[in-house]
């Protein structure tokens, strides 16, 4: 028994619509609500404020103009530098979502206890079993003549 062409067409349209609507999942606005901005910060590692960055595993907060809305975390990996945005990547910004460095080995979000490895930015499971589904935004770095530039 053959279905008329019009019925086949409508069945096809319904299946296609259901398939498309199921494949488009929401992101809960977690990444789209984080501010997008131009970042360009230049720091002199000879200054006492940034002396920790002269050593492998040393880190520092970078604040001020060109450092985004909440600042940047910079770490000396021993093979170069990594620079992270301090906005928690997995939630919309609020008063408790500025990433902090804890124990000089991990980054921590006070809002929900999310944690990331400082040297790599990889999420780690905290004591409650929670691991964030996103890594912090990473900025490019360039180091020449004792000056570290951070940019996107």
mmCIF file of C-alpha atoms in Angstrom:
data_model
loop_
_atom_site.group_PDB
_atom_site.id
_atom_site.type_symbol
_atom_site.label_atom_id
_atom_site.label_comp_id
_atom_site.label_asym_id
_atom_site.label_seq_id
_atom_site.Cartn_x
_atom_site.Cartn_y
_atom_site.Cartn_z
ATOM 1 C CA UNK A 1 0.000 0.000 0.000
ATOM 2 C CA UNK A 2 1.558 3.268 -1.142
ATOM 3 C CA UNK A 3 1.056 6.511 0.716
ATOM 4 C CA UNK A 4 0.241 9.523 -1.385
ATOM 5 C CA UNK A 5 3.202 11.803 -2.142
ATOM 6 C CA UNK A 6 1.813 14.601 0.038
ATOM 7 C CA UNK A 7 1.691 12.357 3.139
ATOM 8 C CA UNK A 8 5.248 11.189 2.509
ATOM 9 C CA UNK A 9 6.338 14.806 2.163
ATOM 10 C CA UNK A 10 4.742 15.795 5.508
ATOM 11 C CA UNK A 11 6.204 12.782 7.287
ATOM 12 C CA UNK A 12 9.628 13.744 5.918
ATOM 13 C CA UNK A 13 9.184 17.352 7.092
ATOM 14 C CA UNK A 14 8.141 16.219 10.591
ATOM 15 C CA UNK A 15 11.057 13.797 10.937
ATOM 16 C CA UNK A 16 13.480 16.457 9.701
ATOM 17 C CA UNK A 17 12.052 19.058 12.114
ATOM 18 C CA UNK A 18 12.302 16.692 15.082
ATOM 19 C CA UNK A 19 15.850 15.742 14.123
ATOM 20 C CA UNK A 20 16.964 19.350 13.824
ATOM 21 C CA UNK A 21 15.300 20.446 17.063
ATOM 22 C CA UNK A 22 16.909 17.586 18.995
ATOM 23 C CA UNK A 23 20.361 18.263 17.564
ATOM 24 C CA UNK A 24 20.314 21.946 18.554
ATOM 25 C CA UNK A 25 21.002 21.832 22.251
ATOM 26 C CA UNK A 26 21.152 24.950 24.386
ATOM 27 C CA UNK A 27 24.394 25.996 26.009
ATOM 28 C CA UNK A 28 22.617 27.586 28.974
ATOM 29 C CA UNK A 29 24.225 30.856 27.905
ATOM 30 C CA UNK A 30 27.281 29.947 29.934
ATOM 31 C CA UNK A 31 29.837 30.842 27.310
ATOM 32 C CA UNK A 32 27.902 33.456 25.362
ATOM 33 C CA UNK A 33 27.281 35.552 28.473
ATOM 34 C CA UNK A 34 30.982 35.902 29.253
ATOM 35 C CA UNK A 35 32.226 39.223 27.887
ATOM 36 C CA UNK A 36 34.223 39.327 24.648
ATOM 37 C CA UNK A 37 36.838 42.063 24.522
ATOM 38 C CA UNK A 38 40.260 42.874 23.136
ATOM 39 C CA UNK A 39 43.101 41.963 25.457
ATOM 40 C CA UNK A 40 46.581 43.430 25.233
ATOM 41 C CA UNK A 41 48.757 43.655 28.319
ATOM 42 C CA UNK A 42 52.505 44.163 28.443
ATOM 43 C CA UNK A 43 54.433 43.440 31.646
ATOM 44 C CA UNK A 44 58.087 43.769 32.576
ATOM 45 C CA UNK A 45 59.224 40.662 34.451
ATOM 46 C CA UNK A 46 62.081 42.640 36.037
ATOM 47 C CA UNK A 47 59.542 44.519 38.183
ATOM 48 C CA UNK A 48 59.173 43.153 41.753
ATOM 49 C CA UNK A 49 55.413 42.762 41.226
ATOM 50 C CA UNK A 50 56.074 40.087 38.576
ATOM 51 C CA UNK A 51 59.245 38.470 39.981
ATOM 52 C CA UNK A 52 57.389 35.183 40.606
ATOM 53 C CA UNK A 53 56.975 34.810 36.839
ATOM 54 C CA UNK A 54 60.742 34.451 36.433
ATOM 55 C CA UNK A 55 60.553 30.959 37.962
ATOM 56 C CA UNK A 56 58.879 27.794 36.629
ATOM 57 C CA UNK A 57 55.461 27.317 38.269
ATOM 58 C CA UNK A 58 55.449 30.979 39.334
ATOM 59 C CA UNK A 59 52.219 32.864 38.725
ATOM 60 C CA UNK A 60 50.746 36.358 39.000
ATOM 61 C CA UNK A 61 47.488 38.238 38.598
ATOM 62 C CA UNK A 62 47.513 40.905 35.893
ATOM 63 C CA UNK A 63 45.051 43.756 36.409
ATOM 64 C CA UNK A 64 44.318 47.056 34.738
ATOM 65 C CA UNK A 65 43.734 48.364 31.260
ATOM 66 C CA UNK A 66 44.039 45.724 28.564
ATOM 67 C CA UNK A 67 43.612 42.842 31.019
ATOM 68 C CA UNK A 68 39.916 42.166 30.450
ATOM 69 C CA UNK A 69 37.057 42.731 32.863
ATOM 70 C CA UNK A 70 38.409 40.758 35.834
ATOM 71 C CA UNK A 71 42.083 40.428 35.018
ATOM 72 C CA UNK A 72 44.331 37.634 33.839
ATOM 73 C CA UNK A 73 46.208 34.814 35.554
ATOM 74 C CA UNK A 74 49.695 34.275 34.090
ATOM 75 C CA UNK A 75 51.806 31.216 34.908
ATOM 76 C CA UNK A 76 55.360 30.266 33.950
ATOM 77 C CA UNK A 77 55.052 26.637 32.788
ATOM 78 C CA UNK A 78 58.813 26.102 32.586
ATOM 79 C CA UNK A 79 58.503 25.937 28.793
ATOM 80 C CA UNK A 80 56.798 29.283 28.301
ATOM 81 C CA UNK A 81 53.848 31.201 29.684
ATOM 82 C CA UNK A 82 50.104 30.580 29.813
ATOM 83 C CA UNK A 83 47.604 33.375 30.362
ATOM 84 C CA UNK A 84 44.021 32.704 31.483
ATOM 85 C CA UNK A 85 40.970 34.946 31.694
ATOM 86 C CA UNK A 86 39.699 35.226 35.284
ATOM 87 C CA UNK A 87 36.021 34.961 34.285
ATOM 88 C CA UNK A 88 34.798 31.469 35.191
ATOM 89 C CA UNK A 89 34.148 29.837 31.788
ATOM 90 C CA UNK A 90 31.293 27.570 32.835
ATOM 91 C CA UNK A 91 28.890 30.121 34.389
ATOM 92 C CA UNK A 92 27.679 33.634 33.669
ATOM 93 C CA UNK A 93 29.643 36.323 35.532
ATOM 94 C CA UNK A 94 28.488 37.184 39.039
ATOM 95 C CA UNK A 95 30.106 38.484 42.219
ATOM 96 C CA UNK A 96 31.548 35.044 43.047
ATOM 97 C CA UNK A 97 32.742 33.880 39.617
ATOM 98 C CA UNK A 98 36.228 35.424 39.463
ATOM 99 C CA UNK A 99 38.796 32.618 39.243
ATOM 100 C CA UNK A 100 41.479 32.554 41.960
ATOM 101 C CA UNK A 101 44.734 30.620 42.278
ATOM 102 C CA UNK A 102 44.815 28.124 45.157
ATOM 103 C CA UNK A 103 47.896 26.399 46.581
ATOM 104 C CA UNK A 104 49.916 27.613 43.544
ATOM 105 C CA UNK A 105 48.773 24.519 41.617
ATOM 106 C CA UNK A 106 45.123 25.042 40.711
ATOM 107 C CA UNK A 107 42.581 27.668 39.716
ATOM 108 C CA UNK A 108 39.372 27.837 41.742
ATOM 109 C CA UNK A 109 35.899 29.321 41.220
ATOM 110 C CA UNK A 110 34.414 30.504 44.556
ATOM 111 C CA UNK A 111 30.865 30.325 43.154
ATOM 112 C CA UNK A 112 30.685 26.531 42.929
ATOM 113 C CA UNK A 113 34.124 25.156 43.814
ATOM 114 C CA UNK A 114 35.097 24.309 40.217
ATOM 115 C CA UNK A 115 38.823 23.701 39.783
ATOM 116 C CA UNK A 116 41.372 23.598 36.955
ATOM 117 C CA UNK A 117 45.071 22.653 36.811
ATOM 118 C CA UNK A 118 47.075 25.896 36.789
ATOM 119 C CA UNK A 119 49.778 24.739 34.346
ATOM 120 C CA UNK A 120 47.407 23.259 31.739
ATOM 121 C CA UNK A 121 43.936 24.703 32.362
ATOM 122 C CA UNK A 122 42.403 21.221 32.402
ATOM 123 C CA UNK A 123 39.320 20.739 34.627
ATOM 124 C CA UNK A 124 39.764 18.607 37.737
ATOM 125 C CA UNK A 125 37.198 16.923 39.921
ATOM 126 C CA UNK A 126 36.806 18.670 43.279
ATOM 127 C CA UNK A 127 36.094 17.014 46.638
ATOM 128 C CA UNK A 128 32.339 16.998 45.897
ATOM 129 C CA UNK A 129 32.885 15.142 42.621
ATOM 130 C CA UNK A 130 32.173 18.166 40.401
ATOM 131 C CA UNK A 131 34.334 18.958 37.374
ATOM 132 C CA UNK A 132 33.539 21.950 35.122
ATOM 133 C CA UNK A 133 32.718 21.240 31.488
ATOM 134 C CA UNK A 134 34.830 24.109 30.117
ATOM 135 C CA UNK A 135 38.397 25.311 30.362
ATOM 136 C CA UNK A 136 39.288 28.936 31.094
ATOM 137 C CA UNK A 137 39.822 31.190 28.082
ATOM 138 C CA UNK A 138 43.531 31.156 27.152
ATOM 139 C CA UNK A 139 45.295 34.168 25.657
ATOM 140 C CA UNK A 140 48.377 34.159 23.464
ATOM 141 C CA UNK A 141 51.711 35.251 24.917
ATOM 142 C CA UNK A 142 54.987 36.534 23.500
ATOM 143 C CA UNK A 143 58.164 36.925 25.566
ATOM 144 C CA UNK A 144 61.165 38.978 24.399
ATOM 145 C CA UNK A 145 63.793 40.960 26.255
ATOM 146 C CA UNK A 146 62.161 40.516 29.653
ATOM 147 C CA UNK A 147 58.781 41.828 28.416
ATOM 148 C CA UNK A 148 55.773 39.504 28.362
ATOM 149 C CA UNK A 149 52.915 40.482 26.066
ATOM 150 C CA UNK A 150 49.465 38.942 26.487
ATOM 151 C CA UNK A 151 46.896 39.301 23.726
ATOM 152 C CA UNK A 152 44.001 37.743 21.837
#
